[in-house]
CSV table of C-alpha atoms in Angstrom, one decimal:
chain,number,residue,atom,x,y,z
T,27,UNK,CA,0.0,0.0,0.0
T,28,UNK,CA,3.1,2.4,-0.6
T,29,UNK,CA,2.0,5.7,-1.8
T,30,UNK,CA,-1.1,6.2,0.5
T,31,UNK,CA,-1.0,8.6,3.5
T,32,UNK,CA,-4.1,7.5,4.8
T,33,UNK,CA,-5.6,3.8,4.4
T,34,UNK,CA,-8.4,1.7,6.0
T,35,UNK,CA,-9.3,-2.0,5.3
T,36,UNK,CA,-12.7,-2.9,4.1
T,37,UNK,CA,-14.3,-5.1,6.5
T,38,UNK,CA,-17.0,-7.1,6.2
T,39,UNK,CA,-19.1,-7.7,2.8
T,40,UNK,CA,-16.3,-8.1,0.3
T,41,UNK,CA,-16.6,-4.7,-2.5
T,42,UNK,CA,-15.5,-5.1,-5.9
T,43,UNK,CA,-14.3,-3.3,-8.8
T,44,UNK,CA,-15.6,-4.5,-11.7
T,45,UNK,CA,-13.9,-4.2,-15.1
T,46,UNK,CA,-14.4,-3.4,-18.6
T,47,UNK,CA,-14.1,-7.4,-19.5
T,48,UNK,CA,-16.5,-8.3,-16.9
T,49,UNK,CA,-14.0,-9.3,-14.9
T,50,UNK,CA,-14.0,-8.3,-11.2
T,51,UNK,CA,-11.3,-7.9,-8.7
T,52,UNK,CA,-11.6,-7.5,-5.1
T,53,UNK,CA,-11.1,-3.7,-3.2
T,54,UNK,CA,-9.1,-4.4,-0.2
T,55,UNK,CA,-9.1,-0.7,1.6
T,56,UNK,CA,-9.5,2.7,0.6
T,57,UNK,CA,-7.7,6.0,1.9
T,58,UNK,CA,-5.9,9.0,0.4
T,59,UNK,CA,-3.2,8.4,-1.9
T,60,UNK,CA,-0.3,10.9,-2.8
T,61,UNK,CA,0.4,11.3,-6.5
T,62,UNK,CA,3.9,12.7,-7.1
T,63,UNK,CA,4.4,14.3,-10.3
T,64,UNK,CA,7.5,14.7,-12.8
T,65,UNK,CA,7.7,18.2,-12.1
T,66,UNK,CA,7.9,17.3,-8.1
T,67,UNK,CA,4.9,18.8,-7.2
T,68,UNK,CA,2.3,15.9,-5.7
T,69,UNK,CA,-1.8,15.6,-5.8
T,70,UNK,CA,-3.6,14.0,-2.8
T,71,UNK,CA,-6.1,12.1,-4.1
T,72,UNK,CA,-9.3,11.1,-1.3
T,73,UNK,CA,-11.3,8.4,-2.0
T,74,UNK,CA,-8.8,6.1,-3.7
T,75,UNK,CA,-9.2,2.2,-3.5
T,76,UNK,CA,-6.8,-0.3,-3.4
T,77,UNK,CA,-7.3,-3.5,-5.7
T,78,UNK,CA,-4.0,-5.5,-5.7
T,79,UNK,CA,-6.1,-7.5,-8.9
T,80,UNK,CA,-6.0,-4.1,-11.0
T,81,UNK,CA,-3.3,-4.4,-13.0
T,82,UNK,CA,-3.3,-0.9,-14.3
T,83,UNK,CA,-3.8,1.9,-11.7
T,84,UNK,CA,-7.2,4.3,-12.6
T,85,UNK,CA,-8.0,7.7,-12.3
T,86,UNK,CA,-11.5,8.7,-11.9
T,87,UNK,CA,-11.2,12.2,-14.5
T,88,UNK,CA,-14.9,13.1,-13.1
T,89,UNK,CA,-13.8,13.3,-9.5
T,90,UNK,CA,-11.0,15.2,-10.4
T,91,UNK,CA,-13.1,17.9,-12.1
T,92,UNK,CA,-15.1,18.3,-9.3
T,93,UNK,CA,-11.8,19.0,-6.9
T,94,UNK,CA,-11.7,22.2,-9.7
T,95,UNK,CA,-9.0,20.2,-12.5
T,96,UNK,CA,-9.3,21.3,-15.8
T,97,UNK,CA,-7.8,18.6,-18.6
T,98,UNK,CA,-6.3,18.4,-22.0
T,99,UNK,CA,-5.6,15.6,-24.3
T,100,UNK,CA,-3.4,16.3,-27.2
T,101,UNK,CA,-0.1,14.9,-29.1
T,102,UNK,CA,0.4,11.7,-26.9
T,103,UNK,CA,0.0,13.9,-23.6
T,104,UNK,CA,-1.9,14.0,-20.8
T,105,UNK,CA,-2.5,17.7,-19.4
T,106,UNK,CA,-4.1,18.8,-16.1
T,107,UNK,CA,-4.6,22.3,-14.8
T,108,UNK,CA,-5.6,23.6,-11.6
T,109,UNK,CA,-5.0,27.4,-10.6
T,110,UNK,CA,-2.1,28.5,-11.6
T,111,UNK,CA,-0.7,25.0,-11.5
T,112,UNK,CA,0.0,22.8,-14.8
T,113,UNK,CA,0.7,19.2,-14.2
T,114,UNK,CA,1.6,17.2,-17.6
T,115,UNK,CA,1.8,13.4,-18.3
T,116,UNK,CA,3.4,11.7,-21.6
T,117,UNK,CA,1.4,8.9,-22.7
């Protein structure tokens, strides 16, 4: 769980995250997890589950927007803006 600066289990009924193949894999915890950037600035991210089975790690763009991110997709890159702050991402 390296990366998160806040993390609790889930107890009880097992959740899952269920993919795009109809596959599912099981959420273990959830907490706040702190995204460092290229540029060395970071983004805490709330609400973040953990799901060892998840090969890929996901961002959830719509939550995002409504922490006040704007986005831009363009030439293989991955763009994300926030006050005066400009976070970019090669693809």
């Amino acid at each position: 769980m390296q990366g998160f600066l806040s993390i609790q289990t889930i107890k009880g009924t097992e959740k899952f995250l269920y993919m795009g193949n109809k596959m599912k894999a099981r959420i273990e915890a959830i907490g706040t997890y702190k995204l460092i950037l290229d540029i060395g600035c970071h983004v805490d991210l709330e609400g973040c589950l953990y799901v060892p089975g998840c090969a890929r790690n996901l961002v959830y763009v719509a939550k995002l927007d409504r922490l006040g991110f704007s986005f831009k997709i363009e030439n293989k890159a991955f763009s994300m803006f926030k006050n005066m702050y400009y976070y970019d991402l090669v693809l």
